[in-house]
Structure formats: structure tokens, C-alpha cells
GROMACS .gro file of C-alpha atoms in nm:
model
  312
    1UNK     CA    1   5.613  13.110  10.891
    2UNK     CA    2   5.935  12.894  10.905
    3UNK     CA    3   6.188  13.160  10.818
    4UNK     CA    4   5.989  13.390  11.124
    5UNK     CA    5   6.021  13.071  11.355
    6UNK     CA    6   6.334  13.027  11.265
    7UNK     CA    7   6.414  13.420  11.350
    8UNK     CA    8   6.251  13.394  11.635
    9UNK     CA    9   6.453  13.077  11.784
   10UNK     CA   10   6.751  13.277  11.708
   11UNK     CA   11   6.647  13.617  11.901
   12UNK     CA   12   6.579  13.344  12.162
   13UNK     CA   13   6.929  13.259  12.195
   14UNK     CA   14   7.058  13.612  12.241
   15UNK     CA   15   6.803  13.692  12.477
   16UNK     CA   16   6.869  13.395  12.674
   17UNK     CA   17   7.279  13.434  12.702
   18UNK     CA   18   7.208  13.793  12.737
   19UNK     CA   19   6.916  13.765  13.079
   20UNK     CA   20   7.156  13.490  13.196
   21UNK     CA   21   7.459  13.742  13.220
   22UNK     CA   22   7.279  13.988  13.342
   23UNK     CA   23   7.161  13.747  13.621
   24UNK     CA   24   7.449  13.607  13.681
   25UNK     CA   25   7.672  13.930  13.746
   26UNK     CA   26   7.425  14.045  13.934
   27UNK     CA   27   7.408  13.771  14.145
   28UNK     CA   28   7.762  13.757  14.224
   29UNK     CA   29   7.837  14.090  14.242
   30UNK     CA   30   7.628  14.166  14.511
   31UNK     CA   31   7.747  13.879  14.699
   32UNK     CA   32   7.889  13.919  15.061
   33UNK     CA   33   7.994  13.603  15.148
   34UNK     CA   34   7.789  13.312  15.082
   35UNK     CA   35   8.007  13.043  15.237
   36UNK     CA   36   7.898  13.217  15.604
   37UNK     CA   37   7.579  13.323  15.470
   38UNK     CA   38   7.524  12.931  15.364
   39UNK     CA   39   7.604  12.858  15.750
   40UNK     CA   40   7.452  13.117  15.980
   41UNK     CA   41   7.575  13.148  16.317
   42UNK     CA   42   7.782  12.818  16.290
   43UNK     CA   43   8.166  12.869  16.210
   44UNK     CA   44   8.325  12.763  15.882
   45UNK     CA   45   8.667  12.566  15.935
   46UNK     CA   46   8.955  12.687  15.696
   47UNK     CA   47   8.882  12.358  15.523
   48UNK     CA   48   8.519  12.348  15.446
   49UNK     CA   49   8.618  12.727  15.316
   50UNK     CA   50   8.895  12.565  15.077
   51UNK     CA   51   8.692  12.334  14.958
   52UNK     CA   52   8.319  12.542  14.888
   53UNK     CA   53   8.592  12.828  14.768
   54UNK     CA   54   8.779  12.586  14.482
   55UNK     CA   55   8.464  12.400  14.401
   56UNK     CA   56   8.272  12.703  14.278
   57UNK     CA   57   8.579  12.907  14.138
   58UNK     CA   58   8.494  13.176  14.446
   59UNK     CA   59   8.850  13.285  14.475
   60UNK     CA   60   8.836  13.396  14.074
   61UNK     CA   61   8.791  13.778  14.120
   62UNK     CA   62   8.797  14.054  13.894
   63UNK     CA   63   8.653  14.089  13.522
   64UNK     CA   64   8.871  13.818  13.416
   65UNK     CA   65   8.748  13.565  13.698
   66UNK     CA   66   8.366  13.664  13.656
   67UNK     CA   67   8.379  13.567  13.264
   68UNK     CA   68   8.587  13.242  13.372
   69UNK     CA   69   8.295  13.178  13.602
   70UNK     CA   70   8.055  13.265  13.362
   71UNK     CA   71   8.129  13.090  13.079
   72UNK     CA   72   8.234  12.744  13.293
   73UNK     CA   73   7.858  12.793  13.414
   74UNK     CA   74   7.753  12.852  13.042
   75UNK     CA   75   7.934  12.510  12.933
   76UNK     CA   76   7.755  12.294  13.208
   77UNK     CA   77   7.455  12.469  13.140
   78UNK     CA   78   7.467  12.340  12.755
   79UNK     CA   79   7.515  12.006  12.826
   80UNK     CA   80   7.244  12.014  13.056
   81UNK     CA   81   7.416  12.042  13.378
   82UNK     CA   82   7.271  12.313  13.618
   83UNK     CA   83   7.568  12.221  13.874
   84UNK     CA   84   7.523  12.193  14.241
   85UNK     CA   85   7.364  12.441  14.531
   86UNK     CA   86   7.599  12.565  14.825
   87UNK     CA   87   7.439  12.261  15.002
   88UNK     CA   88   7.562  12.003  14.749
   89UNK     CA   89   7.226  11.939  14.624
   90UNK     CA   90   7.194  11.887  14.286
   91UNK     CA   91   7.009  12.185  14.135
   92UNK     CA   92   6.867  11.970  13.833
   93UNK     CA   93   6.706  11.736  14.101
   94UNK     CA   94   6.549  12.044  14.279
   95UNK     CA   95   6.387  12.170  13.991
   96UNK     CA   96   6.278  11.822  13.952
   97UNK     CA   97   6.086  11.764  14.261
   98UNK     CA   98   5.955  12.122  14.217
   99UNK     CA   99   5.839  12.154  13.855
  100UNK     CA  100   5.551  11.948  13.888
  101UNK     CA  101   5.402  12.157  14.196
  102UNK     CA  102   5.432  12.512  14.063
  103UNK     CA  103   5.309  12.383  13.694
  104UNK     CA  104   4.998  12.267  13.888
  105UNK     CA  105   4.987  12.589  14.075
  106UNK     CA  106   4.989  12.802  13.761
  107UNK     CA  107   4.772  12.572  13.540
  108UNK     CA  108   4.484  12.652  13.840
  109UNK     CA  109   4.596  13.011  13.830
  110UNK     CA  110   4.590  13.059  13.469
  111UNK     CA  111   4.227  12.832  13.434
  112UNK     CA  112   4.077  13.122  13.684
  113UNK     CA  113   4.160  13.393  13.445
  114UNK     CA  114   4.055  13.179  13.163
  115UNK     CA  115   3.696  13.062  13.277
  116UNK     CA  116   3.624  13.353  13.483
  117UNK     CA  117   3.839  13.649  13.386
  118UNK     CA  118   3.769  13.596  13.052
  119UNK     CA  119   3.379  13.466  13.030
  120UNK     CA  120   3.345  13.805  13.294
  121UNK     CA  121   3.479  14.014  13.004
  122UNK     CA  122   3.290  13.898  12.715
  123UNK     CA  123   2.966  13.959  12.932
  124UNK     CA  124   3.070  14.282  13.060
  125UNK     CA  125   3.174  14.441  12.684
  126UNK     CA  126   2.844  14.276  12.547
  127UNK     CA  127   2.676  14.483  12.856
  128UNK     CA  128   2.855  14.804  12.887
  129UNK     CA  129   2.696  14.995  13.152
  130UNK     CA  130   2.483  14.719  13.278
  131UNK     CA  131   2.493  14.684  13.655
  132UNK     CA  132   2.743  14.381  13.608
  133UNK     CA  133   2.972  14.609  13.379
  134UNK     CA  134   3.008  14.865  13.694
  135UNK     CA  135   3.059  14.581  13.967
  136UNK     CA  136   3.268  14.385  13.786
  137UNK     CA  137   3.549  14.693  13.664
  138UNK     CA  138   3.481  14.811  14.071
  139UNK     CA  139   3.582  14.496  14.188
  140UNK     CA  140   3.891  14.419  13.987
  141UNK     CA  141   4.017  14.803  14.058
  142UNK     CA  142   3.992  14.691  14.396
  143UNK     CA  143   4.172  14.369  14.315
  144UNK     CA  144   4.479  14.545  14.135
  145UNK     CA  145   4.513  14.741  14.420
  146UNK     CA  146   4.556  14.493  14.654
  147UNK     CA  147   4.926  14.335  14.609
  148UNK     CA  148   4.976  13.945  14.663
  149UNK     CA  149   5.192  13.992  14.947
  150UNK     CA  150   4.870  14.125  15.185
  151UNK     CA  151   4.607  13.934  14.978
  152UNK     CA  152   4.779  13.571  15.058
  153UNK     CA  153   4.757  13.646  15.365
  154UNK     CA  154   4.418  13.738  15.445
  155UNK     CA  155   4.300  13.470  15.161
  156UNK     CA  156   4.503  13.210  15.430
  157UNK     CA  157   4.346  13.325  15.753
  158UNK     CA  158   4.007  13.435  15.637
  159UNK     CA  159   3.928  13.127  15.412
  160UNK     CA  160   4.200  12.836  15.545
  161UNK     CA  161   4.184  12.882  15.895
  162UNK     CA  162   3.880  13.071  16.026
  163UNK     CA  163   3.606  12.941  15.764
  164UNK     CA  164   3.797  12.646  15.706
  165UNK     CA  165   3.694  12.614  15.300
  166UNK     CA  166   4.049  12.531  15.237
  167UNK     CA  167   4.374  12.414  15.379
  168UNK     CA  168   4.568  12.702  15.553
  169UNK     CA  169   4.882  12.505  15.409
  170UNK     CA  170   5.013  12.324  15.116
  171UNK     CA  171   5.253  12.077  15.290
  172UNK     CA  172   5.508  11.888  15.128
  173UNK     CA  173   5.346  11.700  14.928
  174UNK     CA  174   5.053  11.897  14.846
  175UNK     CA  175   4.722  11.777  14.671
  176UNK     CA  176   4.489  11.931  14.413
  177UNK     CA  177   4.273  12.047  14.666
  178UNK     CA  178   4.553  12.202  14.910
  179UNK     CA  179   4.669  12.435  14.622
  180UNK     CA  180   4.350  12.588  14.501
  181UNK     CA  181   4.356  12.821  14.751
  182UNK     CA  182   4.690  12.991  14.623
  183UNK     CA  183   4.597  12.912  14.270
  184UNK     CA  184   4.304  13.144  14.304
  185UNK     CA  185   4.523  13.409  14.507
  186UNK     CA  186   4.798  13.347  14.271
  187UNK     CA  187   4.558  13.406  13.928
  188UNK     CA  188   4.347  13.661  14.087
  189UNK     CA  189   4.554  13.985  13.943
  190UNK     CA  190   4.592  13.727  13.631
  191UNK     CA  191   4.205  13.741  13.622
  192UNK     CA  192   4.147  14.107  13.669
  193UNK     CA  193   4.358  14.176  13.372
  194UNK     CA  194   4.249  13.931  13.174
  195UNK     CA  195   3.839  14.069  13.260
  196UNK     CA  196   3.923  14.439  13.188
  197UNK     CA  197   4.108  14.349  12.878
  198UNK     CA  198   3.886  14.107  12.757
  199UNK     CA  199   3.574  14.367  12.832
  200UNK     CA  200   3.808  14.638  12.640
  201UNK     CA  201   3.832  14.431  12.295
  202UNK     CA  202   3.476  14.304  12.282
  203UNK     CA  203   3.376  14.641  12.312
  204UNK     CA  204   3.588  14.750  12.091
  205UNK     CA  205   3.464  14.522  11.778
  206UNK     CA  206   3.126  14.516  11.866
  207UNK     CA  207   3.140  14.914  11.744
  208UNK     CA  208   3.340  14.792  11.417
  209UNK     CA  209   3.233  14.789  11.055
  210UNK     CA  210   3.225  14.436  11.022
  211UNK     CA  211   2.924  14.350  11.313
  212UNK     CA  212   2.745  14.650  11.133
  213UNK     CA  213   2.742  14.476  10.838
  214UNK     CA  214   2.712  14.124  10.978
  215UNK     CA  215   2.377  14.263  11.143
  216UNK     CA  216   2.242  14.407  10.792
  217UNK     CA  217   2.254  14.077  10.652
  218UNK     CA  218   2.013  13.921  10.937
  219UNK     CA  219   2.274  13.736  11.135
  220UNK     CA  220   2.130  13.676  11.533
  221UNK     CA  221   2.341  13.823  11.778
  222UNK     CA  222   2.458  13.506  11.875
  223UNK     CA  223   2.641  13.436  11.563
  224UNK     CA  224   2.770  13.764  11.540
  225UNK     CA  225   2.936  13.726  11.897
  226UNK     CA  226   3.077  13.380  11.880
  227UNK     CA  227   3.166  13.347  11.512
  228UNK     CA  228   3.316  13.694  11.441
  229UNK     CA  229   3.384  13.953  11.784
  230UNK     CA  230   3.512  13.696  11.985
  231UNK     CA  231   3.768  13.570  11.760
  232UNK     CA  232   3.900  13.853  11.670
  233UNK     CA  233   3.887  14.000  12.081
  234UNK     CA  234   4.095  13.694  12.208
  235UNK     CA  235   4.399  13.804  11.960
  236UNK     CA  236   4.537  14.075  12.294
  237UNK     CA  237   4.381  13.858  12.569
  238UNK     CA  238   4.624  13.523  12.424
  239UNK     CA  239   4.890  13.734  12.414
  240UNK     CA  240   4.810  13.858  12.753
  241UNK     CA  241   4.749  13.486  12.901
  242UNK     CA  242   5.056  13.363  12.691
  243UNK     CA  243   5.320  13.583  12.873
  244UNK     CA  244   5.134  13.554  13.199
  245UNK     CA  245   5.164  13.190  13.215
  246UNK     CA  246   5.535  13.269  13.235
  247UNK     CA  247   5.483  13.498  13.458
  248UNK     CA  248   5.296  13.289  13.684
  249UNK     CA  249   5.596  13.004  13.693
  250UNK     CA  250   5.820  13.291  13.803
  251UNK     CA  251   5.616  13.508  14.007
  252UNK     CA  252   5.494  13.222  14.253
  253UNK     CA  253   5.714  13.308  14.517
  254UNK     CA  254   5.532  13.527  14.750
  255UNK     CA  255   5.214  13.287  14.700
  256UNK     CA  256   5.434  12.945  14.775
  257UNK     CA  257   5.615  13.130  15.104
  258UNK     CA  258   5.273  13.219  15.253
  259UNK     CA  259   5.131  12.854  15.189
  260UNK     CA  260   5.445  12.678  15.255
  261UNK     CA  261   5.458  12.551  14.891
  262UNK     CA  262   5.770  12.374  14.820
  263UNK     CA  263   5.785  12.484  14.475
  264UNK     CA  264   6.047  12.683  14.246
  265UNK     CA  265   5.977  12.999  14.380
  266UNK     CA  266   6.037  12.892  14.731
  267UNK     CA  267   6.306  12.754  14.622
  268UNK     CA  268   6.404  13.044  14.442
  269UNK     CA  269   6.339  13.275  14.800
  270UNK     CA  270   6.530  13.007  14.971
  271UNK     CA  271   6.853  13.069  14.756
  272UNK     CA  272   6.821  13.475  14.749
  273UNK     CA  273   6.757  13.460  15.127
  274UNK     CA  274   7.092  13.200  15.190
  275UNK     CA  275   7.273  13.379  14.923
  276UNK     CA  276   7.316  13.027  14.747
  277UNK     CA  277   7.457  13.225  14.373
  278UNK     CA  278   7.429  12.879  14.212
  279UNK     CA  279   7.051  12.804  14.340
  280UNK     CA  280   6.957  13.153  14.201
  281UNK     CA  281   7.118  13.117  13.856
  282UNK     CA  282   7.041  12.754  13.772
  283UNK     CA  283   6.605  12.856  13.864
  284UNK     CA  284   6.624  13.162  13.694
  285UNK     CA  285   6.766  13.035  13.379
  286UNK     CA  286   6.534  12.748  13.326
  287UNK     CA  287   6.249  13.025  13.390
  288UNK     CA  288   6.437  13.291  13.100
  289UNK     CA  289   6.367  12.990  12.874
  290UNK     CA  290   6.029  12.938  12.972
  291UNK     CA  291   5.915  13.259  12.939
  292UNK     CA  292   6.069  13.287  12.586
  293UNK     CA  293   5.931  12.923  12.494
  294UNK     CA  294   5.580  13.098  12.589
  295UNK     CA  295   5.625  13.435  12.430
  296UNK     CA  296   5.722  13.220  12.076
  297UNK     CA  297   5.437  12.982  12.133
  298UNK     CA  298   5.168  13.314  12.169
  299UNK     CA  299   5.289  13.503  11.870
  300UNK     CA  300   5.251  13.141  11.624
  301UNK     CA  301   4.857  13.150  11.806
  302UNK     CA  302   4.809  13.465  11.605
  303UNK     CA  303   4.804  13.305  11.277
  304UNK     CA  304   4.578  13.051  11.410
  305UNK     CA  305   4.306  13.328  11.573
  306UNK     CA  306   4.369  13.581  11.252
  307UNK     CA  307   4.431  13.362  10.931
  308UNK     CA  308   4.508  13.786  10.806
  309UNK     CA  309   4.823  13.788  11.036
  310UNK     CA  310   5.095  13.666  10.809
  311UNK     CA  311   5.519  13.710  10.920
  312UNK     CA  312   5.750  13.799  10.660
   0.00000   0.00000   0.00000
């Protein structure tokens, strides 16, 4: 297990300075020019220019000035310095204010495709073909066809602002309450995945060997389900939930623009939309590393759910 960790931590590290490049060329590549883009309609004088230009190495063109860029962005990044937004905010202490709100936005997220997405799926595998079965794999068709960008919205007007359940906004400084309205919209393609797969791999082992046998010997239903399928069924659905709590960090931007959420994906849509290269690199490395820190945390689960999984 500790040579595999140890394997893994390394594939980390490629995979990390290898998304980061990737990110970072083609942010800057496809840059106009950010210094006008930064101020809209307002002129730049020559020496706001100078200054913006020399402070983030902007007039270093060519191969040889991207990899000078690169690897002076690489060198702060080590020592734990995401640098500074086109606004001469401190990227570190964005981040910092906006952690905590999208970790509490996908916690709720991910704990609606845990208690429902999941429980749905044992009881829809243990009742294939039941009336619940049908309505439940209609209903999450109809969900995975719907993408977040029109369900926010009619989540917002139907259930924040004409029925009133929930606030139509988060604010800017946004409670528990005031984000379980996104949570759900934000977990609710989370959930349909997680019910369909869940419903697949109970299914699945309930028509193996081992339940055959497990019923020859007398043991109640109950046993069988708790003690031996559903162990064995979460093994895909972890794996799922692992990488989609990643996901979720990452892909919160739609949800937090539609309920003015100030967290790193608005941020993130605030830097692509300003063209602030800096903004865009600093969020999207810190999520590279926590989707890897996820993926290596799911695959050590495995030995934990199947004591037969062992890494060489």
C-alpha cells in the first residue's frame, strides 16, 4: 500500500505541472489584452500600462517569454505564493474568503446524492420493476437532460421567489439556509448518477453467486443486503462520489452566478470574463490539486470497502 501511495503522489506531481501548463498557455495565449479588458471603457495612461505590463512580465513574448512566465509562476506557486490578480488583490486571500462558501456548497450537494441518490438506488435495484424502479430511472432521465444552466434558473424563480421556500439569493455572506437551494440544484445531476449507478450495482450482485449461496444457508434478506450486496455495490458509487466531490468544487460556477454566490467559481467567471490570466491560473491550480487529492483519497477507500483489492 505504501509503495502504491507513494506512486501515486508521484503521478500526482506530473499531472499537476502538466494541467497547470496546459492552463496556463492556454490562458495566455488566448489573451487580447487584459490591461484594457481589466478596465472597460475607461482609458489606461501609458503609466498604469508600464507598470501592470513589468509587474506581470506581459511584455515577455514568444516561446522563450511564455516558459520565463511560466516557470516564475511555478516558483511562487511552490513556496506558496499564488501572486496577485490584475486588481492587486491578493489571489491567496481570495481563495481564502471563498473556500469556506463553495466547501459548504458542495458538502450540501454531495450529502443529496449521498442520502437520497444513493438510499433511491439501493431501493430501486432491490425492486427492479416495481413502480418506484420506473419513476425513479424516468425522473432522473429527465434530470440529466436538463443542464444546470436552465435548471438554476427555474429552481430560483419557481422555489426562491414565487413560492418563497428559499432565498432567491445567497448574498455575501450567505447562511446555511441561503445555500440549500443551489446545493440541491448543484447535486441534483450528482444525485441522478449516483441513483442509476447505485440501482445498476445492487442489481448487479443481488444476481451473483455469493447471495445465492448466502440464501441457501438461511440468511434473512436483510443480512444478505446490508452485510454482503451493499458493500460490495458502493465500491463504483465511492469512486463515483469521490471524483464528483471535485467536480463539484470546480463545477460551481454556473450555480454561484445564478445565486450570486461569492464563491471560487464566481470568482473563477469573474477572472475568465475580465480576462484577469493570474485570477484564472492561481483558482484553477488549487482545484488540479484538489481533484487529484480526491481521486488518491477514493482509490485508498477501495481497500477499505474490498479487503480483496490489494496494489502491487
Amino acid at each position: 500500500m505504501f509503495r502504491y501511495i507513494l506512486r501515486r503522489l508521484l503521478q500526482m506531481v506530473l499531472a499537476f505541472f502538466g494541467t497547470t501548463l496546459i492552463v496556463y498557455a492556454l490562458t495566455f495565449a488566448g489573451q487580447g489584452d487584459p490591461i484594457q479588458a481589466l478596465a472597460g471603457e475607461r482609458p489606461v495612461t501609458p503609466a498604469q500600462r508600464a507598470y501592470l505590463t513589468e509587474k506581470y512580465h506581459l511584455d515577455a513574448t514568444g516561446v522563450g517569454g511564455f516558459f520565463y512566465r511560466y516557470f516564475d509562476y511555478v516558483k511562487n506557486l511552490l513556496k506558496g505564493n499564488l501572486g496577485e490578480s490584475l486588481t492587486g488583490r491578493n489571489i491567496g486571500d481570495i481563495l481564502q474568503q471563498a473556500w469556506p462558501v463553495t466547501v459548504r456548497l458542495a458538502l450540501i450537494a454531495l450529502a443529496v446524492a449521498i442520502i437520497f441518490g444513493v438510499s433511491a438506488g439501493v431501493i430501486a435495484g432491490i425492486r427492479r420493476a416495481s413502480i418506484f424502479d420506473n419513476s425513479t430511472l424516468v425522473l432522473t432521465l429527465l434530470v440529466l437532460g436538463i443542464p444546470t444552466i436552465v435548471l438554476a434558473p427555474l429552481a430560483q424563480y419557481f422555489l426562491g421567489v414565487k413560492w418563497q421556500l428559499f432565498p432567491p439569493t445567497a448574498g455575501s455572506d450567505p447562511t446555511l439556509y441561503a445555500l440549500l437551494l443551489p446545493g440541491i440544484v448543484l447535486g441534483s445531476l450528482s444525485l441522478a448518477t449516483a441513483l442509476r449507478l447505485t440501482r445498476a450495482s445492487v442489481a448487479e450482485n443481488l444476481r451473483a453467486d455469493y447471495v445465492r449461496t448466502a440464501r441457501s444457508k438461511g440468511l434473512v434478506k436483510r443480512r444478505i443486503v446490508v452485510v454482503h450486496v451493499l458493500r460490495n455495490s458502493l465500491i463504483p458509487v465511492v469512486t463515483f462520489l469521490g471524483v464528483e466531490l471535485g467536480n463539484l468544487m470546480s463545477g460551481a460556477i454556473i450555480t454561484e452566478g445564478v445565486f450570486n454566490i461569492p464563491g471560487v467559481g464566481f470568482n473563477l467567471f469573474r477572472g475568465i470574463r475580465t480576462e484577469d490570466g493570474p485570477l484564472v491560473v492561481g483558482i484553477v491550480s488549487v482545484l488540479v490539486v484538489v481533484y487529484l487529492v480526491s481521486n488518491l483519497v477514493v482509490d485508498v477507500l477501495y481497500a477499505v470497502l474490498d479487503p480483496r483489492i490489494r496494489y502491487e
